[in-house]
Coordinates of C-alpha atoms in Angstrom, one line a residue:
X5 CA 150.1 113.4 54.2
X6 CA 153.3 114.9 55.4
X7 CA 155.4 116.9 52.9
X8 CA 158.9 115.4 53.0
X9 CA 161.8 117.9 53.6
X10 CA 165.5 117.6 53.9
X11 CA 167.2 117.6 57.2
X12 CA 164.1 116.4 59.0
X13 CA 164.4 115.2 62.6
X14 CA 164.4 111.3 62.8
X15 CA 162.6 111.7 66.2
X16 CA 159.8 113.7 64.6
X17 CA 159.6 111.2 61.8
X18 CA 159.2 108.3 64.2
X19 CA 156.3 110.1 66.0
X20 CA 154.7 110.9 62.6
X21 CA 155.0 107.3 61.4
X22 CA 153.5 106.0 64.6
X23 CA 150.6 108.4 64.5
X24 CA 150.0 107.7 60.8
X25 CA 150.0 104.0 61.3
X26 CA 147.4 104.2 64.1
X27 CA 145.3 106.5 62.0
X28 CA 145.4 104.2 59.0
X29 CA 144.5 101.2 61.2
X30 CA 141.5 103.2 62.6
X31 CA 140.4 104.2 59.1
X32 CA 140.5 100.6 58.1
X33 CA 138.2 99.8 61.0
X34 CA 140.6 97.2 62.5
X35 CA 141.4 96.4 66.1
X36 CA 145.0 95.7 66.9
X37 CA 144.3 92.0 67.0
X38 CA 142.5 92.1 63.6
X39 CA 145.3 94.1 62.1
X40 CA 147.9 91.6 63.3
X41 CA 145.9 88.7 61.9
X42 CA 145.6 90.5 58.5
X43 CA 149.3 91.4 58.4
X44 CA 150.4 87.9 59.3
X45 CA 149.2 86.8 55.9
X46 CA 152.0 89.0 54.5
X47 CA 154.7 88.1 57.1
X48 CA 154.6 85.8 60.1
X49 CA 156.6 88.3 62.1
X50 CA 153.6 90.5 62.7
X51 CA 151.9 90.3 66.1
X52 CA 149.7 92.3 68.4
X53 CA 152.7 93.4 70.5
X54 CA 154.6 94.5 67.4
X55 CA 151.8 96.8 66.3
X56 CA 151.4 98.2 69.8
X57 CA 155.2 99.0 70.0
X58 CA 155.1 100.6 66.5
X59 CA 152.1 102.8 67.4
X60 CA 153.6 103.8 70.7
X61 CA 157.0 104.7 69.2
X62 CA 158.9 101.9 70.9
X63 CA 159.9 100.4 67.6
X64 CA 161.1 102.1 64.4
X65 CA 159.7 99.9 61.6
X66 CA 161.7 98.8 58.5
X67 CA 160.5 100.4 55.3
X68 CA 159.5 96.9 54.0
X69 CA 157.3 96.5 57.1
X70 CA 155.5 99.8 56.3
X71 CA 155.0 98.5 52.7
X72 CA 153.3 95.4 54.2
X73 CA 151.3 97.5 56.7
X74 CA 150.0 100.0 54.2
X75 CA 149.1 97.3 51.7
X76 CA 147.2 95.4 54.5
X77 CA 145.3 98.6 55.5
X78 CA 144.5 99.6 51.9
X79 CA 146.4 102.9 52.0
X80 CA 146.5 104.7 48.6
X81 CA 149.8 104.2 46.7
X82 CA 151.0 107.8 47.0
X83 CA 150.4 108.0 50.7
X84 CA 152.0 104.6 51.2
X85 CA 155.1 105.7 49.4
X86 CA 155.3 108.9 51.5
X87 CA 155.0 106.8 54.7
X88 CA 157.7 104.4 53.5
X89 CA 160.0 107.3 53.0
X90 CA 159.2 108.6 56.5
X91 CA 160.1 105.2 57.9
X92 CA 163.5 105.4 56.2
X93 CA 164.1 108.8 57.7
X94 CA 162.9 107.7 61.1
X95 CA 165.7 105.0 61.2
X96 CA 168.4 107.6 60.7
X97 CA 170.5 109.0 63.5
X98 CA 170.2 112.5 64.7
X99 CA 173.2 114.3 66.0
X100 CA 171.7 114.2 69.5
X101 CA 171.8 110.4 69.4
X102 CA 175.6 110.3 68.8
X103 CA 176.5 113.0 71.3
X104 CA 176.8 113.4 75.0
X105 CA 173.1 114.3 75.3
X106 CA 171.7 112.1 78.1
X107 CA 169.7 109.2 76.7
X108 CA 166.6 110.1 78.6
X109 CA 166.7 113.6 77.0
X110 CA 167.4 112.6 73.4
X111 CA 163.8 112.3 72.4
X112 CA 163.0 115.8 73.6
X113 CA 166.0 117.2 71.8
X114 CA 164.9 115.4 68.6
X115 CA 161.5 117.0 68.9
X116 CA 162.9 120.4 69.8
X117 CA 165.0 120.3 66.7
X118 CA 161.9 120.1 64.6
X119 CA 159.6 122.4 66.5
X120 CA 157.8 125.3 64.8
X121 CA 157.0 127.0 68.2
X122 CA 158.4 126.5 71.7
X123 CA 156.7 127.9 74.7
X124 CA 158.6 127.5 78.0
X125 CA 158.1 128.5 81.6
X126 CA 161.0 128.2 84.0
X127 CA 160.8 128.7 87.7
X128 CA 164.4 128.5 88.7
X129 CA 166.9 128.4 85.7
X130 CA 167.8 130.1 82.5
X131 CA 166.4 127.9 79.7
X132 CA 168.9 125.7 77.9
X133 CA 168.4 127.4 74.6
X134 CA 169.4 130.7 76.1
X135 CA 172.3 129.6 78.3
X136 CA 175.9 130.6 77.7
X137 CA 178.5 127.8 77.7
X138 CA 180.0 129.2 80.9
X139 CA 176.6 129.3 82.6
X140 CA 175.8 125.8 81.4
X141 CA 179.2 124.5 82.7
X142 CA 178.8 126.1 86.1
X143 CA 175.2 124.8 86.4
X144 CA 176.0 121.3 85.5
X145 CA 179.0 121.2 87.8
X146 CA 176.8 122.4 90.6
X147 CA 174.1 119.8 90.0
X148 CA 176.4 116.9 89.5
X149 CA 179.8 117.8 91.2
X150 CA 181.3 114.4 90.5
X151 CA 181.1 114.8 86.7
X152 CA 184.5 114.2 85.2
X153 CA 185.8 117.3 83.3
X154 CA 185.9 115.7 79.9
X155 CA 182.3 114.5 80.3
X156 CA 181.2 117.9 81.5
X157 CA 182.7 119.5 78.4
X158 CA 180.8 117.0 76.1
X159 CA 177.6 117.9 77.9
X160 CA 178.2 121.6 77.5
X161 CA 179.0 121.1 73.8
X162 CA 175.7 119.2 73.4
X163 CA 173.7 121.9 75.0
X164 CA 175.3 124.5 72.8
X165 CA 174.6 122.4 69.7
X166 CA 170.9 122.5 70.7
X167 CA 170.9 126.2 70.3
X168 CA 171.5 125.9 66.5
X169 CA 167.7 125.4 66.2
X170 CA 167.3 129.2 66.9
X171 CA 169.6 130.2 64.0
X172 CA 168.5 127.7 61.3
X173 CA 166.9 129.0 58.1
X174 CA 163.3 128.6 59.5
X175 CA 163.8 129.0 63.3
X176 CA 160.9 128.2 65.7
X177 CA 159.2 131.0 67.5
X178 CA 160.5 130.8 71.1
X179 CA 158.4 132.3 73.9
X180 CA 160.0 132.2 77.3
X181 CA 158.6 133.2 80.7
X182 CA 161.0 133.1 83.7
X183 CA 160.3 133.8 87.3
X184 CA 162.1 136.9 88.6
X185 CA 163.8 134.5 91.0
X186 CA 165.9 133.3 88.1
X187 CA 167.5 136.7 87.8
X188 CA 168.6 136.6 91.5
X189 CA 170.1 133.1 91.4
X190 CA 173.7 133.8 90.4
X191 CA 175.3 130.7 88.7
X192 CA 179.0 130.7 88.4
X193 CA 181.3 133.7 89.0
X194 CA 180.3 137.3 88.7
X195 CA 181.8 137.3 85.2
X196 CA 179.9 134.2 84.2
X197 CA 176.6 135.6 85.5
X198 CA 177.2 139.0 83.8
X199 CA 177.8 137.2 80.5
X200 CA 174.5 135.3 80.9
X201 CA 172.5 138.4 81.7
X202 CA 174.0 140.0 78.6
X203 CA 173.0 137.0 76.5
X204 CA 169.4 137.4 77.7
X205 CA 169.4 141.0 76.6
X206 CA 170.7 139.9 73.2
X207 CA 168.0 137.3 72.9
X208 CA 165.3 139.8 73.6
X209 CA 166.3 141.7 70.5
X210 CA 165.9 138.6 68.3
X211 CA 162.8 138.6 66.0
X212 CA 161.9 135.0 66.8
X213 CA 162.3 135.2 70.6
X214 CA 160.0 136.7 73.2
X215 CA 161.2 136.8 76.8
X216 CA 159.0 137.8 79.7
X217 CA 159.9 138.0 83.4
X218 CA 157.3 137.0 85.9
X219 CA 157.8 139.5 88.8
X220 CA 157.6 138.7 92.5
X221 CA 154.7 141.1 92.7
X222 CA 152.6 138.7 90.5
X223 CA 151.8 136.7 93.7
X224 CA 150.6 133.1 93.4
X225 CA 150.4 131.9 89.8
X226 CA 149.8 128.7 87.8
X227 CA 153.5 128.1 87.4
X228 CA 154.2 127.4 91.0
X229 CA 153.8 123.6 90.4
X230 CA 157.0 123.7 88.3
X231 CA 158.7 124.4 85.0
X232 CA 157.2 123.1 81.7
X233 CA 157.3 123.4 77.9
X234 CA 154.9 123.1 75.0
X235 CA 156.3 122.1 71.6
X236 CA 154.3 122.7 68.4
X237 CA 155.4 120.1 65.8
X238 CA 154.6 119.9 62.1
X239 CA 152.0 117.4 61.0
X240 CA 151.2 116.0 64.4
X241 CA 147.6 116.1 65.6
X242 CA 148.4 117.7 68.9
X243 CA 151.2 119.8 70.5
X244 CA 153.4 118.1 73.1
X245 CA 153.9 119.2 76.7
X246 CA 157.1 118.4 78.5
X247 CA 158.5 118.6 82.0
X248 CA 161.9 117.5 83.3
X249 CA 162.7 116.6 86.9
X250 CA 165.0 114.6 89.1
X251 CA 163.2 111.3 88.3
X252 CA 163.2 111.8 84.6
X253 CA 161.2 113.3 81.7
X254 CA 157.4 113.6 81.4
X255 CA 155.6 114.0 78.1
X256 CA 152.1 115.2 78.1
X257 CA 150.3 114.2 74.9
X258 CA 146.6 114.0 75.6
X259 CA 144.6 117.0 74.3
X260 CA 143.4 117.7 77.9
X261 CA 147.0 117.7 79.4
X262 CA 148.3 119.8 76.5
X263 CA 145.4 122.2 76.8
X264 CA 146.1 122.6 80.5
X265 CA 149.7 123.5 79.7
X266 CA 148.8 126.0 77.0
X267 CA 146.2 127.7 79.2
X268 CA 148.7 127.9 82.1
X269 CA 151.3 129.5 79.7
X270 CA 148.7 132.0 78.4
X271 CA 147.7 133.0 82.0
X272 CA 151.4 133.4 82.9
X273 CA 152.0 135.6 79.9
X274 CA 149.2 138.0 81.0
X275 CA 150.7 138.5 84.5
X276 CA 154.3 138.6 83.4
X277 CA 156.0 141.8 82.4
X278 CA 155.9 142.8 78.8
X279 CA 159.2 142.2 76.8
X280 CA 160.3 145.9 77.1
X281 CA 159.7 146.0 80.9
X282 CA 161.3 142.5 81.2
X283 CA 164.4 143.8 79.4
X284 CA 164.5 146.8 81.7
X285 CA 164.4 144.5 84.7
X286 CA 167.2 142.3 83.3
X287 CA 169.3 145.5 82.7
X288 CA 168.8 146.7 86.2
X289 CA 170.1 143.4 87.6
X290 CA 173.0 143.5 85.1
X291 CA 174.1 146.9 86.4
X292 CA 174.9 145.3 89.8
X293 CA 177.5 143.1 88.1
X294 CA 179.2 145.7 85.9

C-alpha cells in the first residue's frame, strides 16, 4: 500500500485511490454490478455509475464512502485505513486548482508536481519547466493575442510556480529532447530570447536535468508526429503519457500506449546530440544574440 507523505499532490492521490479501488474490487472477484449491490447494503447511495465514476477518477469519494467500500470488499484494516487517508488527501486543493492554470491543464500540473521522472520531447517550443517568465509572457501573447494583461500575468505566474517542482527537496529527474528548430524560433525580443538561451545553459548544469538537442541532420525521426511527455508517478501501476494540442489534452495510460511513448523517447535520445554537444550548440546560437 502507498506510504503516506506530507505535501502530496491531491491529483496523484485521486489517481491512486481510483486505481486501488478497482484493484480491490478485482481482488474480491466482483463485477461493478455485484459491487454496487453489495455496497448498497451499507448505503443506498451506491450505484453502478458511482463506482464507475470513482474508478475512472471522475469522482473524489468521501472518506466515509471509502470506509464502506473497503469493508464491503474485505480489505485488511491497515490497508483500509491508509486508503481512507488517501481519500482525505485527494479531496484537498492543490495550488494549481486555485490559480490561473487553465482548467483543462490542472490535472497534468497536479501529476507533474508529484512525478519522480519526467521525459519530454518538444518539436517547436521550450518546455514550460525551462521557460523564463519573459519567454512565457511573449509566447502566450503570441498564441492568444487578445488575452488581457492581468490575465496574462496570472498565467505567467502559474507557469513559473510549476517550476518549483525542479527545486523541491526531492526533485524529479527531467530529461528533455528538443528539436534544433526550437533554437531558431526566436520568441520575444532579442533580449528575451537571449535570456531564454542562457536559462537553457543553466539548466544543462543541473544535476537532475538532462537536455539534448535533436539536430536537423538526424533526418526523419519518431518525434515528427508531435511533442509528448511521459510522467513516472509513485505507486501507480504504469507511467502516464501526455500530449497537449489545440483541441485539448490527451492522456495515454494503457501499457501499450505508454510503451510506445517510452520507446519513441529512447530512440530520439540515441539520435539526439549528447548533453555536452547540445550545450555547445545552444552556446553557438546564443553568440548570435550577444
